[in-house]
Coordinates of C-alpha atoms and ligand atoms in Angstrom, one line a residue:
X26 CA 107.1 125.8 66.0
X27 CA 110.2 126.8 68.2
X28 CA 110.5 123.7 70.6
X29 CA 112.5 120.8 70.3
X30 CA 110.3 117.7 70.1
X31 CA 111.3 115.3 72.2
X32 CA 110.3 112.0 70.8
X33 CA 109.2 109.1 72.7
X34 CA 110.3 106.6 70.2
X35 CA 113.7 107.8 70.0
X36 CA 114.4 107.7 73.7
X37 CA 112.2 104.6 74.4
X38 CA 114.6 102.9 71.8
X39 CA 117.6 104.1 73.7
X40 CA 116.3 102.6 77.0
X41 CA 115.2 99.4 75.4
X42 CA 118.6 99.0 73.8
X43 CA 120.1 99.1 77.2
X44 CA 117.6 96.9 78.7
X45 CA 118.1 94.4 75.8
X46 CA 121.8 94.2 76.4
X47 CA 121.3 93.7 80.3
X48 CA 118.6 90.9 79.4
X49 CA 121.2 89.1 77.0
X50 CA 123.9 89.2 79.6
X51 CA 121.5 87.9 82.1
X52 CA 120.5 85.0 79.6
X53 CA 124.2 84.4 79.2
X54 CA 124.6 84.0 82.9
X55 CA 121.9 81.4 82.9
X56 CA 119.0 83.7 84.0
X57 CA 116.2 84.4 81.4
X58 CA 114.3 87.6 82.6
X59 CA 110.4 86.8 82.8
X60 CA 107.4 89.1 83.2
X61 CA 104.1 87.9 84.4
X62 CA 101.3 90.1 83.5
X63 CA 97.9 89.6 85.1
X64 CA 94.9 91.0 83.6
X65 CA 91.3 90.5 85.1
X66 CA 88.3 90.9 82.8
X67 CA 88.5 92.6 79.3
X68 CA 89.1 96.2 79.4
X69 CA 89.7 97.4 75.9
X70 CA 92.5 99.9 76.9
X71 CA 94.1 97.6 79.2
X72 CA 94.3 95.0 76.5
X73 CA 96.1 97.4 74.3
X74 CA 98.7 98.3 77.1
X75 CA 99.2 94.6 78.0
X76 CA 99.8 94.0 74.1
X77 CA 102.3 96.6 74.0
X78 CA 104.2 95.2 77.0
X79 CA 104.1 91.8 75.5
X80 CA 105.4 93.1 72.2
X81 CA 108.3 94.9 73.9
X82 CA 109.3 91.8 76.0
X83 CA 109.3 89.8 72.6
X84 CA 111.6 92.5 70.9
X85 CA 114.1 92.3 73.9
X86 CA 114.1 88.7 74.4
X87 CA 112.5 88.8 77.8
X88 CA 110.1 86.1 78.6
X89 CA 106.4 87.2 79.3
X90 CA 103.4 85.3 80.6
X91 CA 100.1 86.6 79.8
X92 CA 97.6 85.5 82.7
X93 CA 94.1 86.3 81.8
X94 CA 91.5 85.8 84.7
X95 CA 87.8 86.1 84.3
X96 CA 86.0 89.4 85.1
X97 CA 84.2 87.6 87.9
X98 CA 87.7 86.6 89.5
X99 CA 87.4 87.3 93.4
X100 CA 90.0 89.0 95.5
X101 CA 91.1 85.4 97.1
X102 CA 91.7 84.0 93.6
X103 CA 93.5 87.0 92.6
X104 CA 95.8 86.9 95.6
X105 CA 96.3 83.1 95.1
X106 CA 97.6 83.8 91.8
X107 CA 100.2 86.5 92.9
X108 CA 101.2 84.0 95.7
X109 CA 102.0 81.5 93.2
X110 CA 103.8 84.0 91.0
X111 CA 105.7 85.3 94.2
X112 CA 107.0 81.6 94.9
X113 CA 108.0 80.9 91.2
X114 CA 111.7 81.5 91.2
X115 CA 111.5 81.6 87.5
X116 CA 109.3 84.7 87.4
X117 CA 111.2 88.0 88.1
X118 CA 108.5 90.7 87.6
X119 CA 104.7 90.6 88.3
X120 CA 102.3 93.2 87.2
X121 CA 98.6 93.3 87.8
X122 CA 97.1 95.7 85.0
X123 CA 94.9 98.4 86.3
X124 CA 92.1 99.3 86.5
X125 CA 90.5 96.1 88.3
X126 CA 86.8 95.2 87.9
X127 CA 84.3 96.6 90.1
X128 CA 84.0 93.7 92.6
X129 CA 87.8 93.9 93.6
X130 CA 88.6 97.5 92.8
X131 CA 88.4 98.5 96.2
X132 CA 90.9 96.0 97.3
X133 CA 93.5 97.4 94.6
X134 CA 95.9 98.5 97.6
X135 CA 95.8 95.1 99.3
X136 CA 96.5 93.4 96.0
X137 CA 99.2 95.4 94.8
X138 CA 100.9 95.0 98.3
X139 CA 100.8 91.1 97.9
X140 CA 103.3 91.4 95.1
X141 CA 106.7 90.4 96.5
X142 CA 108.6 93.9 96.4
X143 CA 111.5 92.6 94.6
X144 CA 109.2 91.5 91.9
X145 CA 107.2 94.8 91.9
X146 CA 108.3 96.2 88.4
X147 CA 105.6 98.8 88.5
X148 CA 107.4 100.3 91.5
X149 CA 103.9 100.6 93.5
X150 CA 104.6 98.6 96.5
X151 CA 105.1 100.5 99.8
X152 CA 108.5 99.0 100.2
X153 CA 109.8 100.5 96.9
X154 CA 107.8 103.6 97.4
X155 CA 109.7 104.1 100.7
X156 CA 113.0 103.3 99.1
X157 CA 112.5 106.1 96.5
X158 CA 111.5 108.4 99.4
X159 CA 114.7 107.7 101.4
X160 CA 116.7 107.6 98.1
X161 CA 117.9 103.9 98.5
X162 CA 117.8 101.4 95.8
X163 CA 114.8 100.0 94.5
X164 CA 112.2 99.5 91.7
X165 CA 110.9 102.9 90.6
X166 CA 107.5 103.7 89.0
X167 CA 108.0 103.3 85.3
X168 CA 106.4 106.4 83.9
X169 CA 108.3 109.0 85.9
X170 CA 111.4 107.1 85.7
X171 CA 111.0 107.1 82.1
X172 CA 110.8 110.7 81.9
X173 CA 113.9 111.2 84.1
X174 CA 115.8 108.9 81.6
X175 CA 114.7 110.9 78.7
X176 CA 116.0 114.3 80.1
X177 CA 119.3 112.5 80.8
X178 CA 119.3 111.1 77.3
X179 CA 118.4 114.5 75.8
X180 CA 121.1 116.2 77.9
X181 CA 118.7 118.5 79.8
X182 CA 120.1 119.7 82.9
X183 CA 118.1 118.5 86.0
X184 CA 120.8 119.7 88.8
X185 CA 119.7 123.1 89.9
X186 CA 116.8 123.4 87.5
X187 CA 113.4 124.8 89.0
X188 CA 111.0 121.7 88.3
X189 CA 107.1 122.0 88.7
X190 CA 105.0 119.0 88.5
X191 CA 101.3 119.6 88.2
X192 CA 99.6 116.4 89.8
X193 CA 100.3 114.5 92.9
X194 CA 99.3 110.9 92.1
X195 CA 101.1 107.9 93.7
X196 CA 102.0 106.7 90.2
X197 CA 103.2 109.8 88.6
X198 CA 103.4 113.2 90.5
X199 CA 104.9 112.2 93.9
X200 CA 107.3 109.6 92.6
X201 CA 108.4 112.3 89.7
X202 CA 108.9 114.7 92.6
X203 CA 111.2 112.3 94.4
X204 CA 113.2 111.5 91.3
X205 CA 113.9 115.1 90.4
X206 CA 114.7 115.9 94.0
X207 CA 117.2 113.0 94.0
X208 CA 118.9 114.6 91.0
X209 CA 119.1 118.0 92.7
X210 CA 116.3 119.9 91.2
X211 CA 114.3 122.5 93.2
X212 CA 110.8 120.8 93.1
X213 CA 107.3 122.2 93.6
X214 CA 104.3 120.0 93.1
X215 CA 100.9 121.6 92.1
X216 CA 97.4 120.1 92.6
X217 CA 93.7 120.9 92.6
X218 CA 94.0 123.3 95.7
X219 CA 97.3 125.1 94.6
X220 CA 96.6 128.9 94.2
X221 CA 97.9 130.9 91.3
X222 CA 98.9 127.6 89.5
X223 CA 99.8 129.5 86.2
X224 CA 102.2 131.8 87.9
X225 CA 103.9 128.7 89.7
X226 CA 104.0 126.7 86.3
X227 CA 105.7 129.8 84.8
X228 CA 108.5 129.5 87.0
X229 CA 109.5 126.1 85.8
X230 CA 112.6 125.2 83.9
X231 CA 111.3 121.8 83.7
X232 CA 107.3 121.6 83.7
X233 CA 105.7 118.1 84.2
X234 CA 101.8 117.9 83.5
X235 CA 100.1 114.7 85.0
X236 CA 96.6 116.2 85.5
X237 CA 94.3 113.9 83.4
X238 CA 92.7 117.0 81.7
X239 CA 92.8 117.6 78.1
X240 CA 94.9 120.8 77.2
X241 CA 95.0 121.9 80.8
X242 CA 98.5 123.4 80.3
X243 CA 98.1 126.6 78.1
X244 CA 101.0 128.6 76.5
X245 CA 100.9 131.4 79.0
X246 CA 101.8 128.8 81.8
X247 CA 105.0 127.9 80.0
X248 CA 108.2 130.0 80.6
X249 CA 109.9 130.6 77.4
X250 CA 112.6 128.0 76.7
X251 CA 111.2 125.4 79.3
X252 CA 111.2 121.7 79.0
X253 CA 107.5 120.6 79.0
X254 CA 106.9 116.9 79.7
X255 CA 103.2 116.0 78.9
X256 CA 102.0 112.8 81.0
X257 CA 98.6 113.1 80.1
X258 CA 96.6 110.7 77.9
X259 CA 93.1 111.9 77.3
X260 CA 90.9 110.5 74.7
X261 CA 88.6 113.4 73.5
X262 CA 87.2 111.4 70.3
X263 CA 87.0 107.5 69.7
X264 CA 90.4 108.0 67.7
X265 CA 91.7 110.9 69.2
X266 CA 94.2 111.2 72.2
X267 CA 95.4 114.3 73.5
X268 CA 97.8 115.3 76.4
X269 CA 97.5 117.6 79.3
X270 CA 99.3 120.4 77.4
X271 CA 98.0 122.6 74.7
X272 CA 100.8 121.0 72.5
X273 CA 100.7 123.5 69.3
X274 CA 100.5 126.8 71.4
X275 CA 103.0 125.5 74.1
X276 CA 105.5 124.4 71.5
X277 CA 105.7 128.0 70.4
X278 CA 107.1 129.0 73.8
X279 CA 108.9 125.9 75.1
X280 CA 112.4 125.0 74.6
X281 CA 111.6 121.3 74.3
X282 CA 108.4 119.4 74.5
X283 CA 107.0 115.8 74.5
X284 CA 104.2 115.0 72.1
X285 CA 100.9 113.0 72.6
X286 CA 100.7 110.4 71.5
X287 CA 104.4 109.4 70.8
X288 CA 105.8 110.8 74.1
X289 CA 105.8 109.5 77.5
X290 CA 103.6 106.4 76.9
X291 CA 106.5 104.9 75.1
X292 CA 108.8 105.6 77.6
X293 CA 106.7 103.8 80.3
X294 CA 106.7 100.5 78.5
X295 CA 110.6 101.0 77.7
X296 CA 111.3 101.4 81.4
X297 CA 109.1 98.6 82.4
X298 CA 111.4 96.5 80.4
X299 CA 114.5 97.9 82.3
X300 CA 112.7 97.2 85.6
X301 CA 112.3 93.5 84.6
X302 CA 116.1 93.2 84.0
X303 CA 116.8 94.9 87.2
X304 CA 114.7 92.6 89.2
X305 CA 116.0 89.5 87.3
X306 CA 119.7 90.7 88.1
X307 CA 118.8 91.6 91.8
X308 CA 117.1 88.3 92.4
X309 CA 120.2 86.5 90.6
X310 CA 122.6 88.6 93.0
X311 CA 120.3 87.4 96.0
X312 CA 120.3 83.7 95.0
X313 CA 117.3 81.6 94.5
X314 CA 116.3 82.3 90.8
X315 CA 115.9 80.1 88.1
X316 CA 116.4 80.7 84.4
Ligands
NDP12 P1 95.3 111.0 89.0 O1 93.7 111.5 88.4 O2 95.6 110.2 89.9 O3 95.9 112.7 89.5 C1 95.8 113.7 88.6 C2 96.3 115.0 89.6 O4 95.9 116.3 89.1 C3 95.8 115.1 91.0 O5 96.9 115.2 91.9 C4 94.9 116.3 91.1 O6 94.8 116.9 92.2 C5 95.6 117.0 89.9 N1 94.4 118.0 89.1 C6 93.3 117.6 88.6 N2 92.7 118.6 88.3 C7 93.5 119.8 88.6 C8 93.3 121.1 88.5 N3 92.1 121.5 87.8 N4 94.4 121.9 88.8 C9 95.5 121.4 89.4 N5 95.5 120.1 89.7 C10 94.7 119.3 89.2 O7 96.0 110.9 87.6 P2 97.5 110.2 87.3 O8 98.6 110.8 87.9 O9 97.1 108.8 87.2 O10 97.6 110.5 85.7 C11 97.6 111.8 85.1 C12 97.5 111.9 83.7 O11 98.7 111.0 83.2 C13 96.4 111.0 83.0 O12 95.9 111.5 81.9 C14 96.7 109.7 82.9 O13 96.0 108.9 81.7 C15 98.3 109.9 82.3 N6 99.2 108.7 82.6 C16 99.9 108.3 81.6 C17 100.8 107.4 81.6 C18 101.7 107.2 80.5 O14 102.4 106.2 80.5 N7 102.1 108.3 79.7 C19 101.2 106.5 82.9 C20 99.9 107.3 83.9 C21 99.3 108.0 83.7 P3 94.2 116.6 93.7 O15 95.4 115.5 94.1 O16 94.2 117.9 94.4 O17 93.0 115.8 93.3

């Protein structure tokens, strides 16, 4: 295996260390960063994610409220819960764990838009999406922001690099493209209608796979020496997760590569912690927060 393995654990620890220092400074200034996580119903995967977020908060001295609403919660009830958290000056970050149960899933957009953009630590609110698009400060989506932070910590050059992202979702592909562009990469986004995708991928110095298909990226799609970031999480057996990249084969060709598990997923949670402290700090500076 030739590639350098980019360990999510190592880089997540660095992100959390920095967020922990900022959280401590905020506490010293009288503001105790606080995250409220709303989970509706009992989705087993969501429960694992929420547990991990809670654990990270505890580690860093960030307060976290876990608001478990019954599966049959109506849209109006969920919106009322968000309104109450928006109005609570002691809560700095609000996150609605997805997916939502069937009866309210169709209202997901409306529900996420109800979160005060200053508390939108997932970075999904159109205000934050717009801020990212115009290069203005705001809360950035955790997964792509975590990947960028990892590249920076790992010393992998972004400026001038040719970056190819496979996937154009609002939560990964598109924000990843903006973040790379902001750092002066030359960016191409591929999707299900892209022609000659393998040839485009082979041009990448930084190749990001966010497709949701097990081992979609094969070794022949990787330029020798490229950095491969595998965002995918695919459960192919009850206890087996794989990414969107054929890891073993791609690692023979790539210069650096993230594993799954143990890669990008850990960065996402770490970046959420950073977003909570960033939100708390911004709210403190704007006035009107309580510790
Ligand atoms: P989406 O399903 O929203 O988007 C998938 C993208 O892949 C779409 O843009 C789609 O194209 C594209 N795509 C699908 N099939 C093909 C194909 N055959 N050829 C080219 N492009 C294709 O997924 P997400 O962005 O939400 O997630 C992607 C993966 O990342 C998933 O495995 C998810 O579980 C994982 N994930 C991991 C996170 C982490 O913390 N590590 C966080 C978030 C997601 P089109 O738009 O044309 O349909």
